[in-house]
Coordinates of C-alpha atoms in Angstrom, one line a residue:
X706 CA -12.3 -10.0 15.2
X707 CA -13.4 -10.6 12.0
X708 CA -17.0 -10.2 10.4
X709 CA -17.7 -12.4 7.4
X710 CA -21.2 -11.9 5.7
X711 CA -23.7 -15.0 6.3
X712 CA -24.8 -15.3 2.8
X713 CA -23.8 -14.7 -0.7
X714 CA -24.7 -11.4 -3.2
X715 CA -24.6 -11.1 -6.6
X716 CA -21.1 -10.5 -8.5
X717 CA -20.4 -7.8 -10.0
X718 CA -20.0 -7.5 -13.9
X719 CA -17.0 -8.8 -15.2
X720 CA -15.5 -9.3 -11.8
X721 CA -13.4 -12.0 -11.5
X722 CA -14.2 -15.7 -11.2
X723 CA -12.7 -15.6 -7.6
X724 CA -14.8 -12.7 -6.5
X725 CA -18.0 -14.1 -8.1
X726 CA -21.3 -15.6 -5.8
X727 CA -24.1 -16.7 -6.5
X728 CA -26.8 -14.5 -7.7
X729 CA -29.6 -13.3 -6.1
X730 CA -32.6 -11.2 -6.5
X731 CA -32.4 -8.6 -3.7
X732 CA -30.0 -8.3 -0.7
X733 CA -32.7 -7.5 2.2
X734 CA -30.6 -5.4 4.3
X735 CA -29.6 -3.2 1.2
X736 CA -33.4 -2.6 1.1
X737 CA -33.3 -2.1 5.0
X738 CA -30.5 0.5 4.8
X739 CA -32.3 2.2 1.5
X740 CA -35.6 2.6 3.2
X741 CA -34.5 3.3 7.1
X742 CA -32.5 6.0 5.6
X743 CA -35.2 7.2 4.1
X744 CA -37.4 7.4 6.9
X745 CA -34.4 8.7 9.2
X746 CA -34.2 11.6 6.4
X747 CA -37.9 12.7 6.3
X748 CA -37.4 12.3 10.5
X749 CA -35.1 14.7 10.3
X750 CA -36.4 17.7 7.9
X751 CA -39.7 16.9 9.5
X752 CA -38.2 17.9 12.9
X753 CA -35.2 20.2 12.6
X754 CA -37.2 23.2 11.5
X755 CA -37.4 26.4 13.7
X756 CA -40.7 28.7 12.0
X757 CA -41.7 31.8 12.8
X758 CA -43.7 34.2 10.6
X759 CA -44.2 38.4 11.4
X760 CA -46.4 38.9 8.8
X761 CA -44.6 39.6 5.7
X762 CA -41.5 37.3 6.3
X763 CA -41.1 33.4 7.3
X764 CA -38.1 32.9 9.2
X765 CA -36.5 29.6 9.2
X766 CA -33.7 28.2 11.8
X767 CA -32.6 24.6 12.8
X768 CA -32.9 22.7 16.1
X769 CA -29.6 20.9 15.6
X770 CA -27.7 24.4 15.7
X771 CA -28.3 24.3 20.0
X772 CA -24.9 23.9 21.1
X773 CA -24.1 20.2 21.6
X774 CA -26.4 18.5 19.6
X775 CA -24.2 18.8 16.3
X776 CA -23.0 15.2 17.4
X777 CA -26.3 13.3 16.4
X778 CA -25.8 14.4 12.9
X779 CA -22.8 11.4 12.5
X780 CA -25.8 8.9 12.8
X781 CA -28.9 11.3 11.6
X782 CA -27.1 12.3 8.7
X783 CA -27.3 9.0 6.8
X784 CA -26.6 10.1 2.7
X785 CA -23.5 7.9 2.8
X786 CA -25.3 5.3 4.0
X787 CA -27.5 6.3 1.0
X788 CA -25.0 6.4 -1.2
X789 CA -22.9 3.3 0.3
X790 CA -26.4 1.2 -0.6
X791 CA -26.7 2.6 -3.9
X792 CA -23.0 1.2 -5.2
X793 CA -24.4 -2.2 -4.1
X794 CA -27.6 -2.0 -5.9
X795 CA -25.9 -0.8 -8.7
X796 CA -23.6 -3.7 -8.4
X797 CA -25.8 -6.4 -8.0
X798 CA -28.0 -4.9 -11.0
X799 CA -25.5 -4.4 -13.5
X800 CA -23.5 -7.8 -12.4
X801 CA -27.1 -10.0 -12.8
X802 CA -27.8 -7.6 -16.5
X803 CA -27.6 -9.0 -19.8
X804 CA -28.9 -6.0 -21.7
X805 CA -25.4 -4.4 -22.3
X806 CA -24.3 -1.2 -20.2
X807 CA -26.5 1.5 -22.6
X808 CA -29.9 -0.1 -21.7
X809 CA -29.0 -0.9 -17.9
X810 CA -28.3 3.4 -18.4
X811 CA -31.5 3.8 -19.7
X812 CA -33.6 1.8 -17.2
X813 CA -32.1 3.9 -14.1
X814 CA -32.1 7.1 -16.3
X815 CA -35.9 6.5 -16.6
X816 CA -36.1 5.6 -12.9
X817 CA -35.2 8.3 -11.6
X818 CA -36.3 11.0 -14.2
X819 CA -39.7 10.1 -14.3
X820 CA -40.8 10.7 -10.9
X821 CA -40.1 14.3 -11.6
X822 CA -42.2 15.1 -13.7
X823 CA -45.4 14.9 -11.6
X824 CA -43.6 17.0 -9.3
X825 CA -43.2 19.5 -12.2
X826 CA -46.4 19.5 -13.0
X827 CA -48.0 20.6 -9.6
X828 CA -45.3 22.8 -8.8
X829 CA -44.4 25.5 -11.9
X830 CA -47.7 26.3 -11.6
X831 CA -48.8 26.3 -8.0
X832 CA -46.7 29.2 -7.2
X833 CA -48.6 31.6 -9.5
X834 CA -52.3 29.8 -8.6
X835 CA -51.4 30.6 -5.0
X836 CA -50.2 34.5 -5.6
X837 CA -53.4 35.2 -6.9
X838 CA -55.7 34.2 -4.1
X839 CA -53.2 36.2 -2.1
X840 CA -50.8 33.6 -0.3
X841 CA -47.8 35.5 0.7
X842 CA -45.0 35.5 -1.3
X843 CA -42.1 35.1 0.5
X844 CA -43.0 31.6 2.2
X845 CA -44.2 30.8 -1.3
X846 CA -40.9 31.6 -2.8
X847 CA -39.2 29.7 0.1
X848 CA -41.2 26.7 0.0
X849 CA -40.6 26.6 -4.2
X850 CA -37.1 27.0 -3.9
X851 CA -36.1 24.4 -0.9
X852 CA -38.5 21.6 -3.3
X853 CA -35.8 22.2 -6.0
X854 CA -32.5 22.3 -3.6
X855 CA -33.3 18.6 -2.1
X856 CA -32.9 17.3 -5.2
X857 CA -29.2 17.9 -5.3
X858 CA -29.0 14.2 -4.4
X859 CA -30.5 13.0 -7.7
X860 CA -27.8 14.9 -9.5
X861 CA -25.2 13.5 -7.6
X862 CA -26.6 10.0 -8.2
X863 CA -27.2 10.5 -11.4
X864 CA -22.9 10.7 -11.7
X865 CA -22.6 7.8 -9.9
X866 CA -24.5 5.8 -11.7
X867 CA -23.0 7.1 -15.0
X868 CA -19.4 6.0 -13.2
X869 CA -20.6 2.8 -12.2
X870 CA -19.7 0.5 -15.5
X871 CA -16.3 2.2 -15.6
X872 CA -16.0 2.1 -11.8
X873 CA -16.9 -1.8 -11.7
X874 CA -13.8 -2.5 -14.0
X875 CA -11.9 -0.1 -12.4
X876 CA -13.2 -2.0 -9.2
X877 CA -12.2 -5.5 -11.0
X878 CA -8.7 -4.3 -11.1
X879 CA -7.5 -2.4 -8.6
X880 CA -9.4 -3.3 -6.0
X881 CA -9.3 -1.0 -2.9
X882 CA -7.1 1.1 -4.2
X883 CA -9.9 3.0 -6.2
X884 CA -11.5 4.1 -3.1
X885 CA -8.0 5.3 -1.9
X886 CA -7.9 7.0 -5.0
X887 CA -11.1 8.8 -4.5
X888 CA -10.2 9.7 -0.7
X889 CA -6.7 11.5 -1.4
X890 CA -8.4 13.2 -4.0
X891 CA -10.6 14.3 -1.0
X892 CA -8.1 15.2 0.9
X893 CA -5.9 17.3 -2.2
X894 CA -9.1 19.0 -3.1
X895 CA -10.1 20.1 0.7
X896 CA -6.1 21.4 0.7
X897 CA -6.4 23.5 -1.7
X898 CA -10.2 25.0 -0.9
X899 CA -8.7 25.9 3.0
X900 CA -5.3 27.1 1.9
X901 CA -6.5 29.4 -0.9
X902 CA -9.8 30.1 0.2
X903 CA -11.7 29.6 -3.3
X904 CA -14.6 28.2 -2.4
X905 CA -15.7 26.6 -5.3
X906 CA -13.0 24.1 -5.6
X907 CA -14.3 22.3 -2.9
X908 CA -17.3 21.3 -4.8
X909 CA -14.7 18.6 -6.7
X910 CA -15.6 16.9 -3.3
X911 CA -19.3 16.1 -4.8
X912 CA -17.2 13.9 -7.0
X913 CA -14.4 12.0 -4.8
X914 CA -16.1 12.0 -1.8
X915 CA -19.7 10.4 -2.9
X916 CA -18.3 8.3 -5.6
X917 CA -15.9 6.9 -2.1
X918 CA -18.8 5.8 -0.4
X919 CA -20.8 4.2 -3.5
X920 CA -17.5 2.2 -4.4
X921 CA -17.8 0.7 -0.9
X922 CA -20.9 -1.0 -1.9
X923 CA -19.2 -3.2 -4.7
X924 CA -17.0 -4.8 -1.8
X925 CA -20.0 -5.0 -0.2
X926 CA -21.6 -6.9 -3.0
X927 CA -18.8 -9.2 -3.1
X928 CA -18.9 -9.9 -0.1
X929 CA -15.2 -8.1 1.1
X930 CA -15.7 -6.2 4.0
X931 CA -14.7 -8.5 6.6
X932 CA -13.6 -6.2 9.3
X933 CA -16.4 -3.6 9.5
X934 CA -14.9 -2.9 13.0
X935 CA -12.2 -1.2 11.6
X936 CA -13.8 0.6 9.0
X937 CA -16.1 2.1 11.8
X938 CA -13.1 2.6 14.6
X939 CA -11.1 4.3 11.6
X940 CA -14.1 6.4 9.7
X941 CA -15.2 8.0 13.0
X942 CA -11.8 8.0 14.6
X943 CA -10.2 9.9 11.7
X944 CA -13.8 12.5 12.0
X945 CA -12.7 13.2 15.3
X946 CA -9.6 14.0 14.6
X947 CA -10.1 16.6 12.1
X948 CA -13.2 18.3 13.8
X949 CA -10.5 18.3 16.7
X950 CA -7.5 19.7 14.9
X951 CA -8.9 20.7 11.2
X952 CA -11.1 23.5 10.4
X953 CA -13.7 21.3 10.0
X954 CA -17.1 21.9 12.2
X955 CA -18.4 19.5 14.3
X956 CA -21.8 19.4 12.8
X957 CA -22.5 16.9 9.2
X958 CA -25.5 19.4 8.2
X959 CA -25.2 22.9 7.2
X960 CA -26.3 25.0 10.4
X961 CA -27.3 28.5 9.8
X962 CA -25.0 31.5 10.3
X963 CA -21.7 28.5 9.8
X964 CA -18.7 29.7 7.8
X965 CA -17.8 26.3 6.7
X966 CA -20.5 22.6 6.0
X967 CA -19.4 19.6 5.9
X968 CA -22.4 19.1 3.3
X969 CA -22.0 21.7 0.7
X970 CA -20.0 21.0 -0.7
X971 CA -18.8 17.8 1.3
X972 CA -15.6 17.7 2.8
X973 CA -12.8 14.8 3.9
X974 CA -14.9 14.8 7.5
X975 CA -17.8 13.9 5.8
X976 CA -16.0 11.0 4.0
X977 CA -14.7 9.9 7.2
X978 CA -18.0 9.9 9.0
X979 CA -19.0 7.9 6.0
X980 CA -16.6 5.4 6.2
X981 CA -17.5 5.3 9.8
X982 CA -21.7 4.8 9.2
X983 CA -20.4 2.1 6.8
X984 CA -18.6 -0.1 8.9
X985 CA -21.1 0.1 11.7
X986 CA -23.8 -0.9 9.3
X987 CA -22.0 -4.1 8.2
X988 CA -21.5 -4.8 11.8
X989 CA -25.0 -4.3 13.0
X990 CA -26.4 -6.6 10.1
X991 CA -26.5 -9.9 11.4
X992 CA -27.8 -8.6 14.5
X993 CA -30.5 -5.9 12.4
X994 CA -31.5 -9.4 10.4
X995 CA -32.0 -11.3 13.3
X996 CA -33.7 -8.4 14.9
X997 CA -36.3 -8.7 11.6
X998 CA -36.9 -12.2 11.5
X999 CA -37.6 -12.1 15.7
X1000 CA -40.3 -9.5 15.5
X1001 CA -42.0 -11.5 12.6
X1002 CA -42.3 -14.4 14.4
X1003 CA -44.0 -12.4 17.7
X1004 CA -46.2 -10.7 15.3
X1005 CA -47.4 -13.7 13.9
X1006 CA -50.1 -14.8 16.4
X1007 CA -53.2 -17.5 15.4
X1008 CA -56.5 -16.2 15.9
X1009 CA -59.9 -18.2 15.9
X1010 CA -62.9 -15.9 14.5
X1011 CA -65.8 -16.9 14.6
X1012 CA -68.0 -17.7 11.4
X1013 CA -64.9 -17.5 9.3
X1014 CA -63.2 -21.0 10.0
X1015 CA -60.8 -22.4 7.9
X1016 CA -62.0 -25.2 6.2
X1017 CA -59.6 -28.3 6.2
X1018 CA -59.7 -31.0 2.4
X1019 CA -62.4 -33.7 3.4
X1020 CA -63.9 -32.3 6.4
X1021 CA -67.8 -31.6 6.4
X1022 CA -69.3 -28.4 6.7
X1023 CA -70.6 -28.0 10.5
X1024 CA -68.5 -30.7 11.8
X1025 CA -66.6 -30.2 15.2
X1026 CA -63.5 -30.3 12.9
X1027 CA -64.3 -27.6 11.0
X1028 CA -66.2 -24.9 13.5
X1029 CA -62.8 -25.1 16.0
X1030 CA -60.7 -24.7 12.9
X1031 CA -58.9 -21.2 13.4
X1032 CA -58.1 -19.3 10.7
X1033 CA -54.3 -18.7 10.5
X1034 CA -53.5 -14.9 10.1
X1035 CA -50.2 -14.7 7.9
X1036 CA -47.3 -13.3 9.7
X1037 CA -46.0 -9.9 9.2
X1038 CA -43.7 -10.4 6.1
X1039 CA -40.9 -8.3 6.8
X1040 CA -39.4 -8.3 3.3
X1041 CA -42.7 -7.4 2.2
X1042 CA -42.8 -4.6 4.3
X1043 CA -39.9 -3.6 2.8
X1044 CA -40.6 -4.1 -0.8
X1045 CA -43.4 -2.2 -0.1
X1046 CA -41.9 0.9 1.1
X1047 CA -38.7 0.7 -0.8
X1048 CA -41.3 1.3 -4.1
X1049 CA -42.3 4.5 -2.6
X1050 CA -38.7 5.7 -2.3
X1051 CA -38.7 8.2 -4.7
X1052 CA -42.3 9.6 -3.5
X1053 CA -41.2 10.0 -0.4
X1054 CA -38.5 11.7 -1.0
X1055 CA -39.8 14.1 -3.7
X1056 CA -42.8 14.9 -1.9
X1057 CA -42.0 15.3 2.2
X1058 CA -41.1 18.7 2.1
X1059 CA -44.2 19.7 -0.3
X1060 CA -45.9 18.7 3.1
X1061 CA -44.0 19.8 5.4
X1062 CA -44.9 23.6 3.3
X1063 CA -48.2 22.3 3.6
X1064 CA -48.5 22.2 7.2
X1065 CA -45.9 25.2 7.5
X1066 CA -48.8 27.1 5.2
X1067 CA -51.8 26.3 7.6
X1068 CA -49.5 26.8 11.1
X1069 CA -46.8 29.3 11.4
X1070 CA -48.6 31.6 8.1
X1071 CA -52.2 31.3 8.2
X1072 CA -52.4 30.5 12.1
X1073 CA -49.3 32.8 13.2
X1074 CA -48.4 30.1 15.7
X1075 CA -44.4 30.0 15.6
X1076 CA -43.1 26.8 16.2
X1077 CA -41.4 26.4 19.9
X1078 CA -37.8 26.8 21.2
X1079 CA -36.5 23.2 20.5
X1080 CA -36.3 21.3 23.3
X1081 CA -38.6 22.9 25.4
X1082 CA -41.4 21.8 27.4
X1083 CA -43.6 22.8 24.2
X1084 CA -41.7 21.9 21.5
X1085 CA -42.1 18.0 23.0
X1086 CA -45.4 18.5 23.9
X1087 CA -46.1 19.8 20.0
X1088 CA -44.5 17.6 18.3
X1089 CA -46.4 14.4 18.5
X1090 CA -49.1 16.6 16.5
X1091 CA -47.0 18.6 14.3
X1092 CA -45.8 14.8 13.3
X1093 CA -49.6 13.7 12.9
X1094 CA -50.2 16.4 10.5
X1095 CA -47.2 16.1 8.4
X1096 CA -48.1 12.7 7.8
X1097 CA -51.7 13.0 7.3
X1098 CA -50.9 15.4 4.1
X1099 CA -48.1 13.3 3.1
X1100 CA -50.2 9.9 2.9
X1101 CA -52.3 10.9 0.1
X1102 CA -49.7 12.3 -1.6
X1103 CA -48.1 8.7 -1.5
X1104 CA -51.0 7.6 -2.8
X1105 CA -51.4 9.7 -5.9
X1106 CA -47.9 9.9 -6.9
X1107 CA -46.6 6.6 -5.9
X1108 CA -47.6 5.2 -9.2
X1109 CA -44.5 7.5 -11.0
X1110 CA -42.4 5.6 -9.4
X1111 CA -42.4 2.4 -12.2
X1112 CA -42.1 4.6 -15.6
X1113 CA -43.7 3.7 -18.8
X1114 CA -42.0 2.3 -21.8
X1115 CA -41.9 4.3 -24.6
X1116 CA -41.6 3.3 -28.7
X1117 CA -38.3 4.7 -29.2
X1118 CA -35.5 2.6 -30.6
X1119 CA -32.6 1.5 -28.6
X1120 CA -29.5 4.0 -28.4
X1121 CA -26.1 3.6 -28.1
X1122 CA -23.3 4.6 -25.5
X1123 CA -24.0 8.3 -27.2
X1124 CA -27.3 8.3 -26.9
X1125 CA -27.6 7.5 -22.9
X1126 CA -24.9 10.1 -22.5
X1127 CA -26.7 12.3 -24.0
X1128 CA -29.9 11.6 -22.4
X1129 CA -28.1 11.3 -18.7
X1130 CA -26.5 15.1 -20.2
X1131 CA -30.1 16.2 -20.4
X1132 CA -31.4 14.8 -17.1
X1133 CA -28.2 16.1 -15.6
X1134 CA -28.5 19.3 -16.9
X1135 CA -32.5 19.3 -15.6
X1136 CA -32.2 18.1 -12.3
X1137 CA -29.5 20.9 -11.9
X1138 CA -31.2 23.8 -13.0
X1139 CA -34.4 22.7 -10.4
X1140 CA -31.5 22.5 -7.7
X1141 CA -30.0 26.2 -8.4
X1142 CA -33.1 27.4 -8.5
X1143 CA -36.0 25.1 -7.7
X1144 CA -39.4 26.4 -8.7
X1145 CA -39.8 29.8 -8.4
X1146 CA -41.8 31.8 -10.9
X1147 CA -39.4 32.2 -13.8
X1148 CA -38.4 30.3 -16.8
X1149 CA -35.7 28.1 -15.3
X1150 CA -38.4 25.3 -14.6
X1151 CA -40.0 25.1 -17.6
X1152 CA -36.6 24.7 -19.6
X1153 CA -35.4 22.0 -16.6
X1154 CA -39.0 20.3 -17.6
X1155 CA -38.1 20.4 -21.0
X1156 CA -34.7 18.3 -20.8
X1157 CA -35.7 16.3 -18.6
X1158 CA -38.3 15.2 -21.0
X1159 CA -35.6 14.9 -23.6
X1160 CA -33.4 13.0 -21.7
X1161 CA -36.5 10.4 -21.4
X1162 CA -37.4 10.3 -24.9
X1163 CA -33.7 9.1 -25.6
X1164 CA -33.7 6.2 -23.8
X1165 CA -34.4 2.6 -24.6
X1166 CA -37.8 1.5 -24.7
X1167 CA -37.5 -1.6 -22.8
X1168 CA -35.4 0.5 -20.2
X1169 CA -38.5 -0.5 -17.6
X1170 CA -37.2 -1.9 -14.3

């Protein structure tokens, strides 16, 4: 069996005439699998938590750790598909560029920097606003820190997309060997963290195993994944067989009181589940594109209203022509729904678990009403509510802060391959810092604030997206 793709993407740079098709703005189910991952991420942290607050101390667990239910974290867990999206984004973007690779730098260096610093702004100094009208602080310290950890995925990205114009021609080359490449360095570097027991070796993972999944996008954007069946009968296969027989846990999240994740740092059974969400994806997306296009056309009814008729070229006002004219409702745009939410990306994701502290604040700490044993008659009974509130504080927060998303240009002349290194060095170096130690009271923040507003003031000024 064998799955070809129903319509061309854009080539990659420099890739071979053979390889290249014809351009294209957007892929639509690249935005699909960009903003359902999303969504299936906020799901998650909105719904794994396990609160409960004596007083002095909020105590935090995860519903996922009951016994059994590690296996929804291969689907739930979706950052390869994350990152699997991302390498064709950065594919098609770069390939359809004419800017040269420094300023194609600088526009996703801006991008993806800029949305921070709102998030900077209300968060170095809400910690020490809140201690003085006597907020407790050890959820405050909690809430301030896990803000700063999520962002571990902007560092990582941030390397990826640094790799991308060397991975391209690396890509252009050699093909599917590169992704080999990255996946026995996966399997050397997990080796060497089981046998020896150092720890931080495994953290080289970050690198082979993330950059694996993001070079599967440039086949993607080609157009080269033709047998997404076995990609997904080999990822999740091969996952099975070292939860099975390795000393890999079953679980793709870290699960409190676990000697070993699958997440920090990510290991070979993470690739594999990767691999796995991949291939299934590329399956699924004529059927998930069909699936669109059907629900658009059901949700595109005509409706007559009355005293608002639609008035045809010629026809006289009050005739019988132009009071049974209806007024035709345009159809639920799917792509625009997507364009929509795949704007708000970076909001989302910056600013769900400021809510979720929001509603954690008001609940389990002011209230003192501990959230229920998962699974139980009150937990599901809760949780349509607990939902509703989470997303009534997060709405307006989309609304304020959506607008960070599309950064401003700045007039700063254009730099080099130097500059953007250095500029994606001070970034780097920021977004780190807020993920060690996110933003408790200290001066780690304000000197992550302070590079990443270097790292913007180095970059192009037509860097704009």
């Amino acid at each position: 069996m064998t799955v070809l793709l129903d319509r061309p993407v854009a080539p990659v740079a420099n890739a071979s005439p053979k390889a290249k098709a014809s351009p294209k703005a957007r892929d639509p189910f690249i935005d699909l699998l960009r903003v359902a991952g999303m969504a299936l991420i906020v799901f998650q942290h909105w719904t794994i938590p396990v609160l409960s607050y004596d007083g002095v101390r909020l105590t935090t667990g995860n519903a996922l750790a009951t016994p059994g239910v590690w296996v929804v974290t291969w689907l739930s867990q979706v950052m390869p598909l994350v990152f699997f999206a991302g390498g064709a984004a950065n594919a098609i973007s770069f390939g359809r560029s004419a800017q040269g690779a420094p300023r194609w730098l600088a526009a996703r260096l801006r991008r993806l920097a800029w949305p921070l610093l709102p998030l900077a702004a209300v968060w170095i100094p809400l910690p020490h606003v809140l201690l003085t009208f006597g907020v407790p602080e050890q959820p405050l310290e909690v809430g301030a820190r896990l803000t700063g950890q999520l962002l571990w995925f902007l560092a990582v990205y941030l390397i990826a997309i640094l790799a991308t114009p060397y991975a391209l021609r690396l890509h252009e080359r050699h093909g599917f060997l590169v992704p080999a490449a990255l996946a026995t360095g996966a399997v050397v570097t997990d080796v060497a963290r089981f046998s020896t027991g150092f720890e931080a070796v495994g953290f080289l993972n970050v690198v082979f195993v993330w950059l694996a999944v993001h070079q599967l996008g440039f086949f993607y954007a080609e157009g080269r994944l033709r047998r997404p069946w076995a990609l997904a009968a080999g990822g999740f296969g091969a996952a099975a067989l070292l939860v099975a027989f390795g000393p890999y846990p079953g679980s793709m999240i870290g699960l409190p009181g676990a000697e070993i994740s699958n997440m920090a740092p990510p290991t070979l059974a993470m690739l594999a589940v990767g691999a796995g969400q991949v291939g299934l994806a590329v399956l699924l997306r004529p059927w998930l594109m069909r699936l669109l296009r059907l629900r658009t056309e059901q949700r595109s009814p005509v409706r007559a209203r009355p005293f608002d008729t639609e008035r045809e070229p010629g026809a006289e006002s009050g005739s019988l022509r132009d009071q049974r004219s209806p007024v035709r409702v345009r159809p639920l745009d799917a792509g625009r729904l997507l364009e929509w939410a795949g704007s708000r990306i970076m909001t989302v994701y910056l600013w769900h678990m400021p809510a979720l502290f929001v509603v954690t604040g008001l609940v389990v700490v002011l209230l003192r009403i501990d959230t229920p044993a998962p699974g139980s008659a009150f937990w599901w009974a809760g949780w349509p509510l607990w939902f509703g509130l989470l997303c009534l504080v997060m709405w307006p927060l989309i609304k304020v802060f959506a607008r960070f998303e599309t950064p401003p240009a700045l007039p700063y002349g254009a730099a080099g391959w130097g500059g953007m290194l250095a500029a994606a060095t001070l970034v780097g170096g920021g977004v780190l810092t807020l993920t060690v130690g996110g933003f408790a009271p200290g001066g780690g923040p304000f000197l992550a604030v302070l590079a990443l507003m270097g790292g913007l003031l180095m970059t192009a000024p037509r860097a704009r997206a």
